[in-house]
PDB file of C-alpha atoms in Angstrom:
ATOM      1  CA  UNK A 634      73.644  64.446-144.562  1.00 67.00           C
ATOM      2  CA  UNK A 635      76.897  61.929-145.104  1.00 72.00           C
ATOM      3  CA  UNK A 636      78.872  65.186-143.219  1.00 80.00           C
ATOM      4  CA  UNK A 637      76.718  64.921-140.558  1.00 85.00           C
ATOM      5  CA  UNK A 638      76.785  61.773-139.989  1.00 88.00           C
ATOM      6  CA  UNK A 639      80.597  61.210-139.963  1.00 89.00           C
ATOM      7  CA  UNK A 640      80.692  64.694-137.570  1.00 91.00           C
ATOM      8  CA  UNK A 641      78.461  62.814-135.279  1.00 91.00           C
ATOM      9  CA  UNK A 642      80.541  59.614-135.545  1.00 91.00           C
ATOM     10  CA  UNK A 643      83.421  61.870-134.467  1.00 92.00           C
ATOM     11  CA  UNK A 644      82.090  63.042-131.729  1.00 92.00           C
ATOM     12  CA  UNK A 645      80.993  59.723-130.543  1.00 94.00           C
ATOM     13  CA  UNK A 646      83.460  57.536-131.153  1.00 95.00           C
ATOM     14  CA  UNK A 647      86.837  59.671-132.370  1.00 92.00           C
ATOM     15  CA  UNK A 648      86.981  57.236-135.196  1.00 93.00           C
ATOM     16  CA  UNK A 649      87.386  59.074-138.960  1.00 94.00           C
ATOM     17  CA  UNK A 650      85.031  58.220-141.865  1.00 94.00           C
ATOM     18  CA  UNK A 651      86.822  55.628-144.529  1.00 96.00           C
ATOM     19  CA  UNK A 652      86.257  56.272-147.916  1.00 95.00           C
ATOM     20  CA  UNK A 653      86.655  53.967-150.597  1.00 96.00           C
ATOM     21  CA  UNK A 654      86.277  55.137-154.026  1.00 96.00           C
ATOM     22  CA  UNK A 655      86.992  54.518-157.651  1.00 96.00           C
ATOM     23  CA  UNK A 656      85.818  56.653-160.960  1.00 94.00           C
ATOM     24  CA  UNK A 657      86.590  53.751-163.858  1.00 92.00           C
ATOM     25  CA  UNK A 658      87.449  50.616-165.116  1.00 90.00           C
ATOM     26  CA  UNK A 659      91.355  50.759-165.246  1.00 88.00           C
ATOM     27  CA  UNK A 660      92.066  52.857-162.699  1.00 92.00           C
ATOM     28  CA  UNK A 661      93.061  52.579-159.101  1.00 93.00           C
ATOM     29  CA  UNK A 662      91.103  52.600-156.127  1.00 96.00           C
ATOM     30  CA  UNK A 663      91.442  55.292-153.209  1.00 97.00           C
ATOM     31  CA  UNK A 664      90.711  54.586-149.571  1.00 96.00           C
ATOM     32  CA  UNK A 665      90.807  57.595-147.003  1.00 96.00           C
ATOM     33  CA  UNK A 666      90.056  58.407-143.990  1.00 96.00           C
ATOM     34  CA  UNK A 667      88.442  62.026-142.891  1.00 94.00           C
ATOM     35  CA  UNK A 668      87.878  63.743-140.107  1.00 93.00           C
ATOM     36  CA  UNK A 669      86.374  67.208-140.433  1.00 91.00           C
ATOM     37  CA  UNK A 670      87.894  70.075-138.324  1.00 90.00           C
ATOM     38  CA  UNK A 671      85.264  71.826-136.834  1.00 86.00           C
ATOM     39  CA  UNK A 672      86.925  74.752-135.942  1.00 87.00           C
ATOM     40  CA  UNK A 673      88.161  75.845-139.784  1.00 87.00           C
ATOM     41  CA  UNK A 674      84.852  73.332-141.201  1.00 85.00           C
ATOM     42  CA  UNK A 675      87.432  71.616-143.412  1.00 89.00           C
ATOM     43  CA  UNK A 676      88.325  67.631-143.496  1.00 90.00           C
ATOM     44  CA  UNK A 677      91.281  66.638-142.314  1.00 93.00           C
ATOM     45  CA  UNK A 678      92.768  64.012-144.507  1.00 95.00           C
ATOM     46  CA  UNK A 679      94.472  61.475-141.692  1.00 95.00           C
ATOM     47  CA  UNK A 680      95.881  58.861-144.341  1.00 96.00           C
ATOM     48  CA  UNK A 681      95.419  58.070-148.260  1.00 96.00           C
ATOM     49  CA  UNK A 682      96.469  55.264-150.214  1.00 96.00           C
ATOM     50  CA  UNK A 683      95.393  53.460-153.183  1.00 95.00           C
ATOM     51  CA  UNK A 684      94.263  50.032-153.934  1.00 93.00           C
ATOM     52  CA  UNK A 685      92.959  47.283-155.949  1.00 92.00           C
ATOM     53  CA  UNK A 686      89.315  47.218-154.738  1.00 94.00           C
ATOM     54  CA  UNK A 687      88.674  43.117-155.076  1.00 92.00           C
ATOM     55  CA  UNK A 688      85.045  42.170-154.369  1.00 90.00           C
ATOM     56  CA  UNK A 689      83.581  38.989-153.656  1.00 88.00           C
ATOM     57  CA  UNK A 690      80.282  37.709-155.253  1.00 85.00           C
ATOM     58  CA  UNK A 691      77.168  36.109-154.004  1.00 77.00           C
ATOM     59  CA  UNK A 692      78.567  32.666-156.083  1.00 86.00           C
ATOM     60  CA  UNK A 693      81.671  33.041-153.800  1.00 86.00           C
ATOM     61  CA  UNK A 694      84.117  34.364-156.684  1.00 91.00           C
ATOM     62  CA  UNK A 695      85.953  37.260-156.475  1.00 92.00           C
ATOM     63  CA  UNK A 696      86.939  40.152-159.428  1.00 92.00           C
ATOM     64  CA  UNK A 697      87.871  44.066-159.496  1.00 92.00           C
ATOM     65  CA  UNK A 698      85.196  46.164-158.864  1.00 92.00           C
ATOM     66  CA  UNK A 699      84.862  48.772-161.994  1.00 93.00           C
ATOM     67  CA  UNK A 700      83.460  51.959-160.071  1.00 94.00           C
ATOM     68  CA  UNK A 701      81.842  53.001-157.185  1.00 93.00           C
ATOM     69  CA  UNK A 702      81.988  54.589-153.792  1.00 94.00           C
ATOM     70  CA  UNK A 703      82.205  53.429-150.463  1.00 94.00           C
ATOM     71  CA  UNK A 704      81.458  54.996-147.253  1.00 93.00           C
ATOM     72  CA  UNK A 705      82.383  53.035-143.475  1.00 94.00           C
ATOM     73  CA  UNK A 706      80.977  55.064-140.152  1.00 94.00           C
ATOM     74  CA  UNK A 707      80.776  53.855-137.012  1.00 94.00           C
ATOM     75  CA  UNK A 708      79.452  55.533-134.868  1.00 92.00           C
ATOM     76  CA  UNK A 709      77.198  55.070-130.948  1.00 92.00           C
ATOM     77  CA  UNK A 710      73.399  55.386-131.300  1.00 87.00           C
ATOM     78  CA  UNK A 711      70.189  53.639-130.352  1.00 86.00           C
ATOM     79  CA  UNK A 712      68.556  51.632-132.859  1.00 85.00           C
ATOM     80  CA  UNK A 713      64.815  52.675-132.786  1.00 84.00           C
ATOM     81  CA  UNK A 714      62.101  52.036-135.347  1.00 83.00           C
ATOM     82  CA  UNK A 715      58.865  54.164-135.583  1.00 85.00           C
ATOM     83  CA  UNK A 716      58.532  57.051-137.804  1.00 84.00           C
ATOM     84  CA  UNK A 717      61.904  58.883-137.190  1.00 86.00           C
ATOM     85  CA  UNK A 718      63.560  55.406-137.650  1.00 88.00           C
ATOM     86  CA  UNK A 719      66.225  54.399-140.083  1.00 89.00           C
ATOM     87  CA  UNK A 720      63.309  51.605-141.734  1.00 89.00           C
ATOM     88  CA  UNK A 721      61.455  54.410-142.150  1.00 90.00           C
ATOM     89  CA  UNK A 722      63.602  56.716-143.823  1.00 92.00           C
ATOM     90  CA  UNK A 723      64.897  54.604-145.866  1.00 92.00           C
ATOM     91  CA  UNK A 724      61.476  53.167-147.485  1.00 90.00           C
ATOM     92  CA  UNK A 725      60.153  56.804-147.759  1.00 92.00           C
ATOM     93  CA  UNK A 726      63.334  57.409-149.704  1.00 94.00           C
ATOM     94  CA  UNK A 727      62.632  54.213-152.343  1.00 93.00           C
ATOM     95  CA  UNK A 728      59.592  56.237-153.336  1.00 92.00           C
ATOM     96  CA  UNK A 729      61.535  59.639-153.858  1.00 93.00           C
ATOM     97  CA  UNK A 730      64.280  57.880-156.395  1.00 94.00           C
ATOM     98  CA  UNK A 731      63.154  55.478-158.425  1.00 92.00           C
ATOM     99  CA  UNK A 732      66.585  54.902-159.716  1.00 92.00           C
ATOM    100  CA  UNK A 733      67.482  53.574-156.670  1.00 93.00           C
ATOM    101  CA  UNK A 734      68.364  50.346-155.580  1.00 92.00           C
ATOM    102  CA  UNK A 735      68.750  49.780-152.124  1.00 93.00           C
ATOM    103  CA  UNK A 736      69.594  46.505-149.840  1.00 92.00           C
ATOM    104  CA  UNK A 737      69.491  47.311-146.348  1.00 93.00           C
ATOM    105  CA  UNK A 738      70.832  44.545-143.736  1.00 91.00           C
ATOM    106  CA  UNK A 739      69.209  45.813-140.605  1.00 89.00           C
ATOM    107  CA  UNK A 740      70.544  44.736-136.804  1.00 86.00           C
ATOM    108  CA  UNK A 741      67.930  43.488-136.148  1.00 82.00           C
ATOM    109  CA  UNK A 742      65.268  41.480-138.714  1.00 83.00           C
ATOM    110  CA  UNK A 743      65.087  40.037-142.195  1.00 89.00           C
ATOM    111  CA  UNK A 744      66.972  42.040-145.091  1.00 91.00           C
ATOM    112  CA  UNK A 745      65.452  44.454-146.970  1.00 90.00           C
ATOM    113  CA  UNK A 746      65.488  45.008-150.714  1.00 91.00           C
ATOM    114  CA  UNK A 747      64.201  47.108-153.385  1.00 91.00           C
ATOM    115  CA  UNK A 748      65.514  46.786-156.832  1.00 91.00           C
ATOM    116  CA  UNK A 749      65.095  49.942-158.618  1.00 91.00           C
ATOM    117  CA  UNK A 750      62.099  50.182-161.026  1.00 90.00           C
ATOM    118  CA  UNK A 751      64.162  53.228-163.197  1.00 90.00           C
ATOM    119  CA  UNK A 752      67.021  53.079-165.367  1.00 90.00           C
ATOM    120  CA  UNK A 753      66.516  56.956-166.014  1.00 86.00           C
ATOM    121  CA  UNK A 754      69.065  58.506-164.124  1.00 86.00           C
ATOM    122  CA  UNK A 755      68.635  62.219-162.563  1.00 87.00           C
ATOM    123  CA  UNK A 756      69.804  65.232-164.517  1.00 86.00           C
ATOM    124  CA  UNK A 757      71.472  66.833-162.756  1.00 86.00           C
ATOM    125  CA  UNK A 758      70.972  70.089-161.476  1.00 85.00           C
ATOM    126  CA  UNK A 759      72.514  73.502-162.784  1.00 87.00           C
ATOM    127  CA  UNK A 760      73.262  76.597-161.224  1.00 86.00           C
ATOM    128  CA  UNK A 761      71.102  79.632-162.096  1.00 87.00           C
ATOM    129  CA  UNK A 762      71.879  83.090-161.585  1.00 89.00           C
ATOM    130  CA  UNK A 763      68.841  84.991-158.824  1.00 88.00           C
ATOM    131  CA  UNK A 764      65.307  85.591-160.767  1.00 89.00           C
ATOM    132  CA  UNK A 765      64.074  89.300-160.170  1.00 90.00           C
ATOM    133  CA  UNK A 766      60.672  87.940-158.267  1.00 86.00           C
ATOM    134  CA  UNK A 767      60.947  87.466-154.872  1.00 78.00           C
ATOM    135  CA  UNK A 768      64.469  89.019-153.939  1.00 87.00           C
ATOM    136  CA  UNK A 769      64.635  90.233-150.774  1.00 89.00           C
ATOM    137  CA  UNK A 770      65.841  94.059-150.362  1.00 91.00           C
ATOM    138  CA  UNK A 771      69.157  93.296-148.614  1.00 91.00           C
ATOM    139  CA  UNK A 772      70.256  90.897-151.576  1.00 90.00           C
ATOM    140  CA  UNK A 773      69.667  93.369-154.218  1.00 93.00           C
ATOM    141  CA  UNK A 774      71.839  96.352-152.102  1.00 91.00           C
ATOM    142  CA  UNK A 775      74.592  93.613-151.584  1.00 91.00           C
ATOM    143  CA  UNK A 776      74.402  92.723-155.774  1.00 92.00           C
ATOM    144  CA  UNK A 777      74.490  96.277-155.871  1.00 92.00           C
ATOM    145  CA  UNK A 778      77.569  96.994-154.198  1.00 91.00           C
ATOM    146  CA  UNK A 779      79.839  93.925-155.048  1.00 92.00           C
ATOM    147  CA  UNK A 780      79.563  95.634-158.727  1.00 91.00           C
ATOM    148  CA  UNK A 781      80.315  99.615-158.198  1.00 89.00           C
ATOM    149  CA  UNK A 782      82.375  99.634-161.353  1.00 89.00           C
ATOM    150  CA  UNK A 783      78.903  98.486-163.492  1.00 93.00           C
ATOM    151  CA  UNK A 784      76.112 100.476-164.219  1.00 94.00           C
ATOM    152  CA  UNK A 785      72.456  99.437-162.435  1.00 94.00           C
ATOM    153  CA  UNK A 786      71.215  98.285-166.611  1.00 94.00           C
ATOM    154  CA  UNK A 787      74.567  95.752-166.494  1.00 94.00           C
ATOM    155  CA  UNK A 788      73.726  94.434-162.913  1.00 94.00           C
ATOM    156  CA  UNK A 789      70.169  93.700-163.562  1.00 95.00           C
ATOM    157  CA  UNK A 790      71.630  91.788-167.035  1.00 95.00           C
ATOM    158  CA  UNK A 791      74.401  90.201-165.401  1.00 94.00           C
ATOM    159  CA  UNK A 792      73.251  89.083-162.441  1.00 93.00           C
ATOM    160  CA  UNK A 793      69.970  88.306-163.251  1.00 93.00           C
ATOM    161  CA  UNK A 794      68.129  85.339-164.309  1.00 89.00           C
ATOM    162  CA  UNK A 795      65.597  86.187-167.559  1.00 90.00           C
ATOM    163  CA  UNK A 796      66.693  90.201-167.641  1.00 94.00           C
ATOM    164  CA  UNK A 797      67.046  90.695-171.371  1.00 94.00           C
ATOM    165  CA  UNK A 798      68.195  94.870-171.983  1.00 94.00           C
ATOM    166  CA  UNK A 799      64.790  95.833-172.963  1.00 94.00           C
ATOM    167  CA  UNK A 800      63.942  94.310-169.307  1.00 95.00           C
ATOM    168  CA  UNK A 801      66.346  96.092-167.724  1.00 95.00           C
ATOM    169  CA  UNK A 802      65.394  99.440-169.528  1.00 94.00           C
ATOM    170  CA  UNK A 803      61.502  98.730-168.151  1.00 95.00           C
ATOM    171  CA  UNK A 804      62.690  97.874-164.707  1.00 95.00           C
ATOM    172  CA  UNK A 805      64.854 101.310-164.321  1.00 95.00           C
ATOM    173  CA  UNK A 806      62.222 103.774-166.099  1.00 95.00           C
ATOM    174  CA  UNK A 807      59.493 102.245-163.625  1.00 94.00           C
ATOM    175  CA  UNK A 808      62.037 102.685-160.760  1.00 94.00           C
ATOM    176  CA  UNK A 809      62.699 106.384-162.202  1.00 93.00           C
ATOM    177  CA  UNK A 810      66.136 105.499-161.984  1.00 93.00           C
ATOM    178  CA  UNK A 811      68.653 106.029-165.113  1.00 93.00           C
ATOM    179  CA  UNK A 812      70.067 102.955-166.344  1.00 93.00           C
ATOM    180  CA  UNK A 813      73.502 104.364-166.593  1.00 93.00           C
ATOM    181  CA  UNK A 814      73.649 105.240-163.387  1.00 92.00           C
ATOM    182  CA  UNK A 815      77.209 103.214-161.590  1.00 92.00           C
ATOM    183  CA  UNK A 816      75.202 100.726-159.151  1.00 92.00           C
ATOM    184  CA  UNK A 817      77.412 101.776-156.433  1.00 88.00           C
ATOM    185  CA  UNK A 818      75.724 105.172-156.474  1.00 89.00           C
ATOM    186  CA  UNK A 819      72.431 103.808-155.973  1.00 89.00           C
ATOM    187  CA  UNK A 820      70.985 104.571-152.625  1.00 87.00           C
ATOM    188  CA  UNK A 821      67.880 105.384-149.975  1.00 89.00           C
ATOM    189  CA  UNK A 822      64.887 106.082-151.817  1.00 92.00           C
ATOM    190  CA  UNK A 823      66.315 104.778-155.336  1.00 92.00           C
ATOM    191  CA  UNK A 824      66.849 101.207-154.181  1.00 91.00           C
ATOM    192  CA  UNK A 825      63.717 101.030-152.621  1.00 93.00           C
ATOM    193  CA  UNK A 826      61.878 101.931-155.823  1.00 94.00           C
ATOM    194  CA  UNK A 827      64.361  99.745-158.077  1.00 94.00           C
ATOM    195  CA  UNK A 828      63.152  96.806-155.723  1.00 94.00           C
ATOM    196  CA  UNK A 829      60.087  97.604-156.217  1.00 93.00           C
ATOM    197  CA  UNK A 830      59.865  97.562-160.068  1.00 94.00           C
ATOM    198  CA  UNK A 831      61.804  93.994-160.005  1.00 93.00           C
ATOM    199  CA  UNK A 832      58.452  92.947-158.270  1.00 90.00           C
ATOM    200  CA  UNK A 833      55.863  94.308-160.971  1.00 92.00           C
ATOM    201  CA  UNK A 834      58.011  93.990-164.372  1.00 93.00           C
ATOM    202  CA  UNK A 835      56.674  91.056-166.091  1.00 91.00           C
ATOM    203  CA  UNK A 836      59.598  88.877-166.636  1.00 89.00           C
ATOM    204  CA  UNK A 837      59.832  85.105-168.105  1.00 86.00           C
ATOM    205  CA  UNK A 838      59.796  82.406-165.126  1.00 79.00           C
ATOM    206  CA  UNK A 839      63.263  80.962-164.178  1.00 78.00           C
ATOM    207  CA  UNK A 840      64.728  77.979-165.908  1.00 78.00           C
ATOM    208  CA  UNK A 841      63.682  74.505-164.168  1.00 72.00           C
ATOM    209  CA  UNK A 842      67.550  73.374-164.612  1.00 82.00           C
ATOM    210  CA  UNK A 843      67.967  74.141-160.884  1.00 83.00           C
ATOM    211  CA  UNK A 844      65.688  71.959-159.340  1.00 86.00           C
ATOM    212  CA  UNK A 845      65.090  68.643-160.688  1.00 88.00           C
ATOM    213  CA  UNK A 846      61.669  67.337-159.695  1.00 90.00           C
ATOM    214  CA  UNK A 847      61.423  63.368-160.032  1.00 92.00           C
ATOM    215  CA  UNK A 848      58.056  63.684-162.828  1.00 91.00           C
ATOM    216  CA  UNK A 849      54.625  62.444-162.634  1.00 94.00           C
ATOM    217  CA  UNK A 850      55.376  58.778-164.047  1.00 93.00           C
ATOM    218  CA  UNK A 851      58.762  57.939-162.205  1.00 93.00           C
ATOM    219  CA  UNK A 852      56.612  59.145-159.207  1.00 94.00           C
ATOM    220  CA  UNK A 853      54.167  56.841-159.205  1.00 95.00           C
ATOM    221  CA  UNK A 854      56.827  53.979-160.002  1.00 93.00           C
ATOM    222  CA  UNK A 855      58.214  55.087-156.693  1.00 92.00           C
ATOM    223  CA  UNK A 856      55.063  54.635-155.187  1.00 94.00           C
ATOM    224  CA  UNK A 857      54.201  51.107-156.489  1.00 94.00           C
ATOM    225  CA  UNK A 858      57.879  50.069-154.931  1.00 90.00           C
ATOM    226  CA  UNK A 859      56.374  50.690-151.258  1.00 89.00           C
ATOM    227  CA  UNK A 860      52.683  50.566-151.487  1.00 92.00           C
ATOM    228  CA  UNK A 861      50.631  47.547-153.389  1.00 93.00           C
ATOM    229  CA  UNK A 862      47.301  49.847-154.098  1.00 95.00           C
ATOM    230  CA  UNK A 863      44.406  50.138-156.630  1.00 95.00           C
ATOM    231  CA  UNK A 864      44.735  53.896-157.686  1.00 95.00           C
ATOM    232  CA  UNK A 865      47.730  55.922-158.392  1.00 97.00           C
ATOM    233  CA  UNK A 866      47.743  59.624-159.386  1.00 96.00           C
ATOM    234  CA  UNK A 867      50.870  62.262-159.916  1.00 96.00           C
ATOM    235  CA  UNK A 868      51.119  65.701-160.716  1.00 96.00           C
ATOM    236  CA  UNK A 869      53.725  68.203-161.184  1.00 94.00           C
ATOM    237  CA  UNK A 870      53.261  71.695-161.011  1.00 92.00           C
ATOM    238  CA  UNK A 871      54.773  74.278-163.317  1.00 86.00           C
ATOM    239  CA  UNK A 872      57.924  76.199-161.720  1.00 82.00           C
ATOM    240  CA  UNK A 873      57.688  79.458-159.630  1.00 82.00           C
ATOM    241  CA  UNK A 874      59.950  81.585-157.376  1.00 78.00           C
ATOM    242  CA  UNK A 875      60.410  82.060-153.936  1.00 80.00           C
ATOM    243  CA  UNK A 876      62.748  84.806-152.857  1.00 73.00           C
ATOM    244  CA  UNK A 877      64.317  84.385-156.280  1.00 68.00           C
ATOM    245  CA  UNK A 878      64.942  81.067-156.339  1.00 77.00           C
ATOM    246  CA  UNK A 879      63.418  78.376-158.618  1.00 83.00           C
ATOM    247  CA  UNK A 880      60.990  75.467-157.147  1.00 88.00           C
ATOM    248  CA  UNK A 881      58.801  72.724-158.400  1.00 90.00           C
ATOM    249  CA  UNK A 882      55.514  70.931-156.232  1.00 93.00           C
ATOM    250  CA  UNK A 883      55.254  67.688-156.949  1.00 94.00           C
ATOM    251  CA  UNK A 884      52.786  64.965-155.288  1.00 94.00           C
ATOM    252  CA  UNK A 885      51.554  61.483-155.529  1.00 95.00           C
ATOM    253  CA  UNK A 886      48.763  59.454-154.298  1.00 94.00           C
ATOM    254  CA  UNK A 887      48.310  55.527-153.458  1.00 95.00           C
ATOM    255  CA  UNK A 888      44.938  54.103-152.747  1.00 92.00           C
ATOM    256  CA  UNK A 889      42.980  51.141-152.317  1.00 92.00           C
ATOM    257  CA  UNK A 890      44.382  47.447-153.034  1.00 94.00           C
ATOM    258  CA  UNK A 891      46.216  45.668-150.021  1.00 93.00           C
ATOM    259  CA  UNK A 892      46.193  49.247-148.145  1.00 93.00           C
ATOM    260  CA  UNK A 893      44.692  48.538-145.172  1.00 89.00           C
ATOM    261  CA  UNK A 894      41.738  50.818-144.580  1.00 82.00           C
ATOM    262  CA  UNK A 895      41.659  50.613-140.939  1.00 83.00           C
ATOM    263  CA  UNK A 896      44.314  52.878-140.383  1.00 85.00           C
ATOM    264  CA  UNK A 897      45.189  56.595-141.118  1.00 85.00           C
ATOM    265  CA  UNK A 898      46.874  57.517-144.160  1.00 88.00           C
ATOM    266  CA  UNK A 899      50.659  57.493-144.701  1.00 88.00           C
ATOM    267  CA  UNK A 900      51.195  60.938-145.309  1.00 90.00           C
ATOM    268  CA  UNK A 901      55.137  61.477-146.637  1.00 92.00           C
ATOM    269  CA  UNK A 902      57.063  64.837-147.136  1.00 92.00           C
ATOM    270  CA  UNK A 903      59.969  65.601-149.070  1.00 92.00           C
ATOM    271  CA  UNK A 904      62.824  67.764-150.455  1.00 89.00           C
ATOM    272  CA  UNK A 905      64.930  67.309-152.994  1.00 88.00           C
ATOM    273  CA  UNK A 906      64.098  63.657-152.238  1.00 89.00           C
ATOM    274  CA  UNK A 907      65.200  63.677-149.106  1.00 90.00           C
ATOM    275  CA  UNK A 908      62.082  62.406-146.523  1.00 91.00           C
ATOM    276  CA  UNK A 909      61.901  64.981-143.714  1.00 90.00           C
ATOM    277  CA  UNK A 910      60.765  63.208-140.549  1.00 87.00           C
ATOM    278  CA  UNK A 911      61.228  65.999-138.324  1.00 84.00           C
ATOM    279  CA  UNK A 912      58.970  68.140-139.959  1.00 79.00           C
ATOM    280  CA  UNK A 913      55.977  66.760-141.269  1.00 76.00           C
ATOM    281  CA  UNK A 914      53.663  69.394-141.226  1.00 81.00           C
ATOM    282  CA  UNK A 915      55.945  72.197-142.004  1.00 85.00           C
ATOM    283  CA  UNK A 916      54.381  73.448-145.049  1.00 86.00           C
ATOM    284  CA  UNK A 917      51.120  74.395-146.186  1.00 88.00           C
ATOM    285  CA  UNK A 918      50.106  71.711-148.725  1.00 87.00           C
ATOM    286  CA  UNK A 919      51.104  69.109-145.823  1.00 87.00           C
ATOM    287  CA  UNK A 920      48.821  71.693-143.489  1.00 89.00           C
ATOM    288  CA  UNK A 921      45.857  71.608-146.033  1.00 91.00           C
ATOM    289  CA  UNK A 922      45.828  67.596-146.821  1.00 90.00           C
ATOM    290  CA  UNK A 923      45.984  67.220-142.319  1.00 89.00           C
ATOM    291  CA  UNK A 924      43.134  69.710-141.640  1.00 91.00           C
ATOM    292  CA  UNK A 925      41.073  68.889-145.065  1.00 93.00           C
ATOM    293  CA  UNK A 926      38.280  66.750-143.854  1.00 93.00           C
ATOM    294  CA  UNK A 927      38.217  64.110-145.835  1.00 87.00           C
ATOM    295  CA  UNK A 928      35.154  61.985-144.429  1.00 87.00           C
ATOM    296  CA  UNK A 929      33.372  64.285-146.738  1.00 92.00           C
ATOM    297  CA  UNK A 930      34.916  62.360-149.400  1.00 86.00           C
ATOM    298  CA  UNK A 931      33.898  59.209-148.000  1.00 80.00           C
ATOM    299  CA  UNK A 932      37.926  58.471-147.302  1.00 78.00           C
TER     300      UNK A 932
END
């Protein structure tokens, strides 16, 4: 999003980003300013320098800041509220990340903060090799052929998440294909039945390490932050794949206390923590909880 946003500020203004940033006590600050070439889709560093970052506190003193990061954009917009607004983004994202603490000074109105209610930062996520379940046909030819020197038994090991050699043995007797056969020699009919077999081999479910999902308590945490209600609930479900990638469903639920009862519910969709306005209904839990009729459960 932060590329995005300085691309549009480009655009708008011709100003670069400004980047202030410093990884310890001890050490120097860095201020630059970007712009981002759009032809190549590289920044363009216009100057660098460093710095002693001096910050002034709320009791008027001043002293070195120890670490931290700093971005300036200016760009030309309009200022709108509603549901696509900034206001709005920004208190759907309280909820997503606990960890959080945000003050937002707003053109126009009273300051906004929320201290974070978490101390429990992220893990962060890992990279995961492609689980069997769920690749697409094209993927597997392309693994295929960016290894013609292996054979199909050290593809499936190497390149695989959860293929174990007695895995890979299953997968190629199933696909009647031999497992010593060079992967670039694997073609037509054969590839077809190897993807195929990757489908219907039972096979361990990925590792969560890729996604990080925010848990059932820090969840509800979030929710408290933005919503003063009676009832809370959380769940989390298990992992599972989608086109060999790893994902977790997580949601929450506020009810009751100073909600106001009068009006429809707040309903809030995210990924990776990130509130998507644009789309609320772009999924089919979000689909289910609109068309559910929930007058039959005297809500």
């Amino acid at each position: 999003g932060i590329s995005a946003a300085g691309l549009y500020a480009q655009l708008t203004t011709g100003k670069p980003m400004t980047i202030l940033s410093k990884t310890g006590k001890g050490r120097q600050a860095v201020k630059i300013e970007l712009r981002i070439d759009t032809k190549r889709n590289q920044p363009d560093v216009v100057s660098e320098e460093t710095f002693d970052w001096i910050v002034t506190n709320a009791d008027g003193s001043k002293t070195e800041k120890d670490h931290g990061t700093r971005v300036e954009i200016e760009l030309v917009a309009a200022y709108r509220g509603g549901r696509t607004g900034v206001d709005a983004y920004l208190e759907q994202t309280v909820v997503a990340n606990p960890h959080l603490g945000l003050t937002y000074i707003p053109p126009k109105g009273e300051t906004q903060s929320f201290p974070r209610v978490s101390n429990e930062l992220p893990r962060e996520a890992q990279e995961i090799k492609p689980h069997p379940h769920g690749i697409e046909l094209g993927m597997l030819l392309h693994m295929l052929g960016d290894s013609p020197s292996k054979t199909v038994k050290q593809v499936l090991m190497d390149d695989f998440s959860r293929v174990t050699s007695s895995i890979a043995e299953q997968i190629c007797t199933l696909a009647k294909v031999k497992s010593k056969t060079a992967a670039g020699k694997i073609h037509g009919e054969d590839i077809e039945r190897l993807h195929k077999a990757l489908g219907e081999v039972k096979i361990m479910a990925p590792p969560a390490t890729a996604v990080v999902p925010i848990g059932e308590a820090l969840l509800i945490e979030g929710l408290k932050r933005r919503f003063k209600a009676e009832f809370y609930a959380s769940t989390t479900r298990p992992p599972a794949v989608y086109r060999g990638n790893p994902f977790v469903v997580e949601v929450g639920l506020a009810y009751g206390g100073d909600l106001p009862l009068d009006e429809p519910a707040e309903i809030m969709r995210f990924a990776n923590r990130v509130p998507l306005q644009y789309q609320p209904k772009a999924c089919a839990i979000s689909e289910s909880v609109y068309d559910t009729n929930w007058k039959s459960y005297e809500l």
